[in-house]
Amino acid sequence: MKALVKEKAGPGLTLAEVPQPEMGHNDVLIRIRKTAICGTDIHIWKWDEWAAKTVPIGMHVGHEYVGEIVAMGEEVRGFQLGDRVSGEGHVTCGHCRNCRAGRRHLCRNTVGVGVNRPGAFAEFLSLPAVNAFKIPDNIADDLAAIFDPYGNATHTALSFNLVGEDVLITGAGPIGIMAVAIARHVGARHVVITDVNDYRLDLASKMGASRVVNVARERLTHVMSELGMVEGFDVGLEMSGVPSAFTQMLEVMNHGGKVALLGIPPAETAIDWNQVIFKGLEIKGIYGREMFETWYKMVAMLQSGLDLNPILTHRYPLNAYVEGFETMLSGQSGKVILEWP
Ligand code: NAD
Ligand code: ZN
């Protein structure tokens, strides 16, 4: 089958022939229809330090997708051939304490599809059936293909009650932008988002931000007074991974504020701990999606009117995948979809 493979230690991916994946008795085989390019795939494309120490050469990558079940192991229950599915990219061990308690998102032995095991940029993906998630008919393929990052946005945004709250999101990448739409959908008051990229801030505006702030030009505190905010933000969602964005967030949180951290900063980033202690902030780290509570919420929000379509800005056929990656690298895009023949 065809797949996008990291053939050598360096930038890029190659469209190559690889063996069709093997399937165990608890697995489903998914024929891939559409995939989306994740920030993680960009790290792998660029072959940065993290990618070089994490991804084995010869691996085909990718973990945002929708497809159709074309074969099933004999122990699989609850699915049928032809079911349209996306899937949870974190494959968990099933025997650690958290897995056994039903908190699979906290499994200490998590393995990542398209990172530590063969991925979805391929004609076929083999996946434990327990990780597959059926997509209702009224949700389009393109949206189903981005359930993984939509799930990151959902898990983070729904970590705290947003009803009537003033929410600050730092980082208008695809995930931050989706978080804007979710915060709006569930009833936040002001939803303010920061970035240094105007293309993406415009997109965030279209998705319902009360105010977008280019922190290279504008001061967040000025925007707060313009909005009549006197005390500070109630909830912060850090979605940039940029240390200065997190520092800035801590400065404008209200006392008793709640902060969820999704963005991945350099390992030993320093902050002013006095902001955390004397303000009594609550800080929560977010990894992946809750299995599978996040997935049910994602479906429910789309079915109750959440519109994520503006985030889908580019679509390419597989043979134009280089263009797809270049578009994503340019920063002038929302989500980029690759269509499999
Ligand atoms: P992205 O890289 O597309 O978005 C990050 C955004 O932050 C960019 O638009 C960038 O311009 C912006 N930015 C740069 N400097 C800034 C500043 N000073 N203030 C505010 N914004 C600034 O990433 P994404 O795919 O949307 O993901 C968001 C973050 O979440 C990344 O750090 C990613 O690594 C991380 N992530 C974490 C998990 C997890 O499970 N914890 C999962 C997926 C992604
Ligand atoms: Zn486990």
Short mmCIF file of C-alpha atoms and ligand atoms in Angstrom, two decimals:
data_model
loop_
_atom_site.label_atom_id
_atom_site.label_comp_id
_atom_site.label_asym_id
_atom_site.label_seq_id
_atom_site.Cartn_x
_atom_site.Cartn_y
_atom_site.Cartn_z
CA MET A 1 0.00 0.00 0.00
CA LYS A 2 1.00 3.66 -0.33
CA ALA A 3 2.06 5.63 2.74
CA LEU A 4 3.94 8.80 3.74
CA VAL A 5 7.16 7.45 5.20
CA LYS A 6 10.08 9.05 7.06
CA GLU A 7 12.65 7.37 4.85
CA LYS A 8 15.77 9.16 6.05
CA ALA A 9 16.92 11.27 8.98
CA GLY A 10 16.14 14.75 7.61
CA PRO A 11 13.29 17.00 6.51
CA GLY A 12 10.33 15.74 4.46
CA LEU A 13 8.28 12.57 4.00
CA THR A 14 8.25 10.22 1.01
CA LEU A 15 5.21 8.68 -0.68
CA ALA A 16 6.35 5.05 -0.76
CA GLU A 17 5.10 1.46 -0.94
CA VAL A 18 4.96 -0.27 2.46
CA PRO A 19 3.46 -3.61 3.55
CA GLN A 20 -0.20 -3.51 4.54
CA PRO A 21 -0.40 -3.46 8.37
CA GLU A 22 -0.98 -6.69 10.28
CA MET A 23 -4.18 -7.07 12.21
CA GLY A 24 -4.65 -8.79 15.58
CA HIS A 25 -7.88 -10.45 16.74
CA ASN A 26 -8.95 -7.30 18.64
CA ASP A 27 -8.11 -4.86 15.82
CA VAL A 28 -10.04 -3.22 13.01
CA LEU A 29 -8.55 -2.42 9.61
CA ILE A 30 -9.52 1.05 8.40
CA ARG A 31 -9.34 2.16 4.78
CA ILE A 32 -8.31 5.83 5.04
CA ARG A 33 -10.41 8.41 3.18
CA LYS A 34 -9.14 11.72 4.51
CA THR A 35 -6.34 12.79 6.79
CA ALA A 36 -5.34 16.11 8.32
CA ILE A 37 -1.88 17.47 9.05
CA CYS A 38 -1.11 18.04 12.73
CA GLY A 39 1.53 20.28 14.32
CA THR A 40 3.19 17.02 15.40
CA ASP A 41 3.46 15.95 11.74
CA ILE A 42 5.18 19.28 11.08
CA HIS A 43 7.76 18.51 13.79
CA ILE A 44 8.29 15.13 12.10
CA TRP A 45 8.46 16.73 8.63
CA LYS A 46 11.08 19.24 9.83
CA TRP A 47 12.90 16.47 11.74
CA ASP A 48 13.57 18.54 14.85
CA GLU A 49 15.25 17.27 18.00
CA TRP A 50 12.05 15.79 19.44
CA ALA A 51 11.18 13.98 16.19
CA ALA A 52 14.71 12.61 15.77
CA LYS A 53 14.69 11.04 19.22
CA THR A 54 11.07 9.81 19.04
CA VAL A 55 10.17 8.58 15.55
CA PRO A 56 11.95 5.53 14.08
CA ILE A 57 13.26 5.83 10.52
CA GLY A 58 11.07 3.87 8.10
CA MET A 59 7.86 4.66 10.02
CA HIS A 60 4.84 6.06 8.22
CA VAL A 61 3.20 8.75 10.31
CA GLY A 62 -0.13 10.63 10.63
CA HIS A 63 -2.89 10.37 13.25
CA GLU A 64 -5.77 12.64 12.13
CA TYR A 65 -8.10 10.74 9.84
CA VAL A 66 -11.47 9.33 8.90
CA GLY A 67 -12.01 6.08 7.08
CA GLU A 68 -14.10 2.98 6.76
CA ILE A 69 -13.77 -0.40 8.48
CA VAL A 70 -12.86 -3.01 5.85
CA ALA A 71 -11.80 -5.93 8.08
CA MET A 72 -12.16 -6.93 11.73
CA GLY A 73 -10.39 -9.37 14.07
CA GLU A 74 -12.55 -12.25 15.31
CA GLU A 75 -12.91 -10.85 18.86
CA VAL A 76 -14.17 -7.44 17.74
CA ARG A 77 -17.71 -6.56 18.87
CA GLY A 78 -19.78 -3.41 18.36
CA PHE A 79 -18.55 -2.54 14.85
CA GLN A 80 -19.57 -3.62 11.38
CA LEU A 81 -17.79 -3.68 8.05
CA GLY A 82 -18.43 -0.35 6.34
CA ASP A 83 -18.67 1.66 9.58
CA ARG A 84 -17.25 5.15 9.13
CA VAL A 85 -14.76 5.80 11.94
CA SER A 86 -12.07 8.05 13.25
CA GLY A 87 -9.97 6.87 16.15
CA GLU A 88 -8.26 7.72 19.39
CA GLY A 89 -4.55 8.00 18.63
CA HIS A 90 -3.40 7.12 22.14
CA VAL A 91 -3.17 3.35 22.45
CA THR A 92 -3.17 2.53 26.16
CA CYS A 93 -1.94 -0.54 28.04
CA GLY A 94 -5.16 -1.66 29.74
CA HIS A 95 -3.38 -2.97 32.86
CA CYS A 96 -1.95 0.06 34.70
CA ARG A 97 -3.89 1.51 37.63
CA ASN A 98 -5.42 4.37 35.62
CA CYS A 99 -6.45 2.17 32.71
CA ARG A 100 -8.11 -0.25 35.10
CA ALA A 101 -9.92 2.63 36.81
CA GLY A 102 -11.31 3.84 33.47
CA ARG A 103 -8.93 6.81 33.27
CA ARG A 104 -7.21 5.68 30.10
CA HIS A 105 -6.10 9.21 29.17
CA LEU A 106 -3.76 8.98 32.19
CA CYS A 107 -2.17 5.67 31.14
CA ARG A 108 1.57 5.78 31.85
CA ASN A 109 2.30 3.40 28.97
CA THR A 110 0.59 5.33 26.17
CA VAL A 111 1.77 4.61 22.61
CA GLY A 112 0.96 7.11 19.83
CA VAL A 113 -0.45 6.20 16.42
CA GLY A 114 1.78 7.73 13.76
CA VAL A 115 4.50 8.50 16.29
CA ASN A 116 5.50 5.26 18.06
CA ARG A 117 3.50 2.90 15.84
CA PRO A 118 2.48 3.00 12.13
CA GLY A 119 0.16 5.86 11.31
CA ALA A 120 -2.76 7.02 9.23
CA PHE A 121 -0.98 8.66 6.29
CA ALA A 122 -1.52 5.37 4.50
CA GLU A 123 -4.14 3.50 2.54
CA PHE A 124 -4.86 1.30 5.57
CA LEU A 125 -4.53 1.66 9.34
CA SER A 126 -4.73 -1.20 11.82
CA LEU A 127 -6.10 -0.03 15.19
CA PRO A 128 -7.35 -1.71 18.39
CA ALA A 129 -11.14 -1.75 17.99
CA VAL A 130 -11.51 -0.14 21.42
CA ASN A 131 -9.79 2.96 19.98
CA ALA A 132 -12.10 3.27 16.96
CA PHE A 133 -14.95 5.78 17.18
CA LYS A 134 -18.04 5.62 14.97
CA ILE A 135 -18.94 8.89 13.26
CA PRO A 136 -22.65 9.74 12.97
CA ASP A 137 -23.95 10.19 9.40
CA ASN A 138 -24.66 13.90 9.85
CA ILE A 139 -20.99 14.76 10.48
CA ALA A 140 -18.98 15.32 7.28
CA ASP A 141 -15.74 13.49 6.48
CA ASP A 142 -13.60 16.63 6.66
CA LEU A 143 -14.74 17.34 10.21
CA ALA A 144 -14.41 13.71 11.25
CA ALA A 145 -10.80 13.82 10.00
CA ILE A 146 -9.92 16.50 12.60
CA PHE A 147 -11.51 14.84 15.65
CA ASP A 148 -8.07 14.32 17.19
CA PRO A 149 -7.13 18.03 17.50
CA TYR A 150 -10.78 18.99 18.00
CA GLY A 151 -10.57 16.58 20.93
CA ASN A 152 -7.53 18.39 22.33
CA ALA A 153 -9.48 21.65 22.12
CA THR A 154 -12.55 20.07 23.71
CA HIS A 155 -10.69 18.34 26.54
CA THR A 156 -8.90 21.59 27.40
CA ALA A 157 -11.84 23.97 27.00
CA LEU A 158 -14.28 21.79 28.95
CA SER A 159 -11.83 21.23 31.82
CA PHE A 160 -13.45 24.11 33.64
CA ASN A 161 -16.96 25.56 33.67
CA LEU A 162 -16.98 28.40 31.12
CA VAL A 163 -20.58 29.54 31.48
CA GLY A 164 -20.60 33.33 31.92
CA GLU A 165 -16.83 33.38 32.40
CA ASP A 166 -14.16 35.55 30.80
CA VAL A 167 -11.78 33.25 28.96
CA LEU A 168 -8.27 33.95 27.69
CA ILE A 169 -6.80 31.64 25.08
CA THR A 170 -3.10 32.09 24.23
CA GLY A 171 -2.15 30.75 20.79
CA ALA A 172 -4.43 30.84 17.74
CA GLY A 173 -3.16 27.64 16.16
CA PRO A 174 -5.89 25.33 14.89
CA ILE A 175 -6.49 24.04 18.42
CA GLY A 176 -6.71 27.50 20.01
CA ILE A 177 -9.12 28.61 17.30
CA MET A 178 -11.36 25.59 17.84
CA ALA A 179 -11.27 26.32 21.58
CA VAL A 180 -12.65 29.79 20.82
CA ALA A 181 -15.65 28.28 19.05
CA ILE A 182 -16.21 25.80 21.88
CA ALA A 183 -15.99 28.46 24.61
CA ARG A 184 -18.50 30.55 22.68
CA HIS A 185 -20.79 27.55 22.11
CA VAL A 186 -20.94 26.60 25.78
CA GLY A 187 -21.69 30.13 26.99
CA ALA A 188 -18.55 32.02 27.94
CA ARG A 189 -18.84 35.84 28.14
CA HIS A 190 -15.64 37.37 26.73
CA VAL A 191 -13.43 35.02 24.73
CA VAL A 192 -10.11 36.74 24.06
CA ILE A 193 -7.37 35.08 22.04
CA THR A 194 -3.74 36.10 21.51
CA ASP A 195 -1.21 35.27 18.79
CA VAL A 196 1.38 37.01 16.64
CA ASN A 197 -0.09 35.72 13.36
CA ASP A 198 -2.82 37.91 11.81
CA TYR A 199 -4.09 35.23 9.40
CA ARG A 200 -4.88 32.97 12.33
CA LEU A 201 -6.30 35.75 14.49
CA ASP A 202 -8.70 36.61 11.63
CA LEU A 203 -9.81 33.00 11.60
CA ALA A 204 -10.34 33.11 15.38
CA SER A 205 -12.46 36.21 14.86
CA LYS A 206 -14.66 34.32 12.39
CA MET A 207 -15.02 31.51 14.91
CA GLY A 208 -16.51 33.79 17.56
CA ALA A 209 -13.72 35.49 19.52
CA SER A 210 -14.94 38.64 21.33
CA ARG A 211 -11.56 40.18 20.63
CA VAL A 212 -8.35 38.98 19.03
CA VAL A 213 -5.04 40.44 20.21
CA ASN A 214 -1.82 40.49 18.25
CA VAL A 215 0.58 40.68 21.19
CA ALA A 216 3.37 41.87 18.90
CA ARG A 217 1.43 45.13 18.50
CA GLU A 218 -1.16 45.41 21.24
CA ARG A 219 -1.26 45.17 25.02
CA LEU A 220 -3.63 42.66 26.53
CA THR A 221 -4.32 44.97 29.48
CA HIS A 222 -5.56 47.70 27.10
CA VAL A 223 -7.94 45.22 25.51
CA MET A 224 -9.22 44.21 28.93
CA SER A 225 -10.10 47.78 29.85
CA GLU A 226 -11.72 48.26 26.45
CA LEU A 227 -13.95 45.26 27.26
CA GLY A 228 -14.69 46.66 30.71
CA MET A 229 -12.88 43.84 32.47
CA VAL A 230 -11.69 45.17 35.82
CA GLU A 231 -10.51 42.08 37.68
CA GLY A 232 -8.96 39.62 35.25
CA PHE A 233 -9.72 36.43 33.38
CA ASP A 234 -11.57 33.60 35.10
CA VAL A 235 -10.25 30.82 32.89
CA GLY A 236 -7.02 30.59 30.85
CA LEU A 237 -6.35 28.03 28.13
CA GLU A 238 -2.66 27.98 27.15
CA MET A 239 -2.45 26.69 23.58
CA SER A 240 0.78 28.15 22.20
CA GLY A 241 3.58 26.39 24.06
CA VAL A 242 5.36 29.77 24.04
CA PRO A 243 6.78 30.68 27.50
CA SER A 244 6.07 34.43 27.17
CA ALA A 245 2.41 33.69 26.37
CA PHE A 246 2.05 31.69 29.58
CA THR A 247 3.80 34.39 31.61
CA GLN A 248 1.45 36.97 30.15
CA MET A 249 -1.56 34.79 30.97
CA LEU A 250 -0.53 34.42 34.62
CA GLU A 251 -0.32 38.22 34.92
CA VAL A 252 -3.90 38.81 33.77
CA MET A 253 -5.66 35.95 35.58
CA ASN A 254 -8.10 36.91 38.32
CA HIS A 255 -7.56 35.54 41.83
CA GLY A 256 -8.96 32.03 42.03
CA GLY A 257 -8.65 31.69 38.25
CA LYS A 258 -8.28 28.34 36.55
CA VAL A 259 -5.68 27.54 33.92
CA ALA A 260 -5.46 24.54 31.59
CA LEU A 261 -2.13 23.90 29.85
CA LEU A 262 -2.17 22.14 26.47
CA GLY A 263 0.71 23.90 24.69
CA ILE A 264 4.05 22.21 25.16
CA PRO A 265 6.74 24.68 26.32
CA PRO A 266 10.47 23.91 26.58
CA ALA A 267 10.93 21.48 29.48
CA GLU A 268 12.42 23.83 32.08
CA THR A 269 10.46 27.01 31.39
CA ALA A 270 10.51 29.32 34.43
CA ILE A 271 7.46 31.27 35.64
CA ASP A 272 6.71 33.71 38.46
CA TRP A 273 5.33 31.26 41.03
CA ASN A 274 4.05 34.14 43.14
CA GLN A 275 1.38 34.64 40.48
CA VAL A 276 0.20 31.10 41.09
CA ILE A 277 0.43 31.05 44.87
CA PHE A 278 -0.88 34.47 45.89
CA LYS A 279 -3.66 34.37 43.31
CA GLY A 280 -4.63 30.85 44.36
CA LEU A 281 -4.64 29.69 40.75
CA GLU A 282 -5.64 26.18 39.83
CA ILE A 283 -3.47 24.72 37.06
CA LYS A 284 -4.23 21.57 35.12
CA GLY A 285 -2.07 19.82 32.51
CA ILE A 286 -3.88 18.33 29.52
CA TYR A 287 -2.69 15.39 27.46
CA GLY A 288 -4.75 14.09 24.57
CA ARG A 289 -8.45 13.46 24.94
CA GLU A 290 -10.47 11.80 27.70
CA MET A 291 -11.41 8.35 26.53
CA PHE A 292 -14.06 8.50 25.51
CA GLU A 293 -15.97 11.24 27.26
CA THR A 294 -14.30 13.91 25.11
CA TRP A 295 -15.37 12.08 21.92
CA TYR A 296 -19.04 12.00 22.97
CA LYS A 297 -18.94 15.72 23.78
CA MET A 298 -17.36 16.46 20.37
CA VAL A 299 -20.22 14.75 18.55
CA ALA A 300 -22.82 16.37 20.79
CA MET A 301 -21.44 19.88 20.28
CA LEU A 302 -21.41 19.50 16.48
CA GLN A 303 -24.96 18.16 16.62
CA SER A 304 -26.06 21.09 18.76
CA GLY A 305 -24.81 23.71 16.31
CA LEU A 306 -21.06 24.19 16.88
CA ASP A 307 -19.67 25.23 13.48
CA LEU A 308 -16.03 24.30 12.93
CA ASN A 309 -16.10 24.59 9.13
CA PRO A 310 -14.11 27.85 8.92
CA ILE A 311 -11.05 26.04 10.36
CA LEU A 312 -10.91 23.76 7.29
CA THR A 313 -9.03 26.12 4.99
CA HIS A 314 -7.13 23.88 2.53
CA ARG A 315 -7.70 20.55 0.79
CA TYR A 316 -5.19 18.65 -1.37
CA PRO A 317 -5.19 15.31 -3.13
CA LEU A 318 -2.55 12.92 -1.82
CA ASN A 319 -0.18 13.46 -4.75
CA ALA A 320 0.04 17.16 -3.77
CA TYR A 321 1.03 16.32 -0.20
CA VAL A 322 4.22 18.41 -0.40
CA GLU A 323 2.10 21.47 -1.13
CA GLY A 324 -0.14 20.51 1.79
CA PHE A 325 2.79 20.40 4.19
CA GLU A 326 4.20 23.64 2.80
CA THR A 327 0.84 25.35 3.36
CA MET A 328 0.83 24.17 6.97
CA LEU A 329 4.47 25.26 7.40
CA SER A 330 3.66 28.74 6.10
CA GLY A 331 1.39 29.51 9.08
CA GLN A 332 -1.15 30.91 6.60
CA SER A 333 -3.70 28.15 7.15
CA GLY A 334 -6.16 26.53 9.48
CA LYS A 335 -6.42 22.76 9.09
CA VAL A 336 -5.06 21.19 5.90
CA ILE A 337 -6.86 18.06 4.62
CA LEU A 338 -5.18 15.40 2.43
CA GLU A 339 -7.58 13.25 0.40
CA TRP A 340 -6.64 9.60 -0.14
CA PRO A 341 -7.55 8.05 -3.49
P1 NAD B 1 0.39 25.69 16.52
O1 NAD B 1 1.87 25.62 16.62
O2 NAD B 1 -0.26 25.65 15.20
O3 NAD B 1 -0.16 26.96 17.31
C1 NAD B 1 0.58 27.69 18.21
C2 NAD B 1 0.27 29.16 17.95
O4 NAD B 1 0.90 29.94 18.95
C3 NAD B 1 0.76 29.65 16.59
O5 NAD B 1 -0.32 30.17 15.82
C4 NAD B 1 1.78 30.72 16.97
O6 NAD B 1 1.80 31.81 16.04
C5 NAD B 1 1.24 31.16 18.33
N1 NAD B 1 2.16 31.99 19.10
C6 NAD B 1 3.49 32.20 18.91
N2 NAD B 1 3.95 33.12 19.79
C7 NAD B 1 2.89 33.50 20.56
C8 NAD B 1 2.74 34.42 21.63
N3 NAD B 1 3.78 35.10 22.13
N4 NAD B 1 1.51 34.56 22.17
C9 NAD B 1 0.46 33.86 21.71
N5 NAD B 1 0.55 32.97 20.68
C10 NAD B 1 1.75 32.80 20.13
O7 NAD B 1 -0.12 24.47 17.41
P2 NAD B 1 -1.52 23.69 17.54
O8 NAD B 1 -1.49 22.51 16.65
O9 NAD B 1 -2.70 24.60 17.52
O10 NAD B 1 -1.28 23.17 19.03
C11 NAD B 1 -1.21 24.09 20.10
C12 NAD B 1 -0.19 23.66 21.15
O11 NAD B 1 -0.64 22.46 21.79
C13 NAD B 1 1.21 23.34 20.62
O12 NAD B 1 2.15 23.74 21.59
C14 NAD B 1 1.19 21.82 20.52
O13 NAD B 1 2.49 21.26 20.61
C15 NAD B 1 0.36 21.47 21.73
N6 NAD B 1 -0.35 20.19 21.68
C16 NAD B 1 -0.45 19.52 22.87
C17 NAD B 1 -1.18 18.35 22.94
C18 NAD B 1 -1.32 17.67 24.25
O14 NAD B 1 -1.87 16.56 24.27
N7 NAD B 1 -0.90 18.30 25.35
C19 NAD B 1 -1.81 17.84 21.80
C20 NAD B 1 -1.69 18.56 20.59
C21 NAD B 1 -0.98 19.74 20.56
ZN ZN B 2 -2.40 1.95 31.05
#
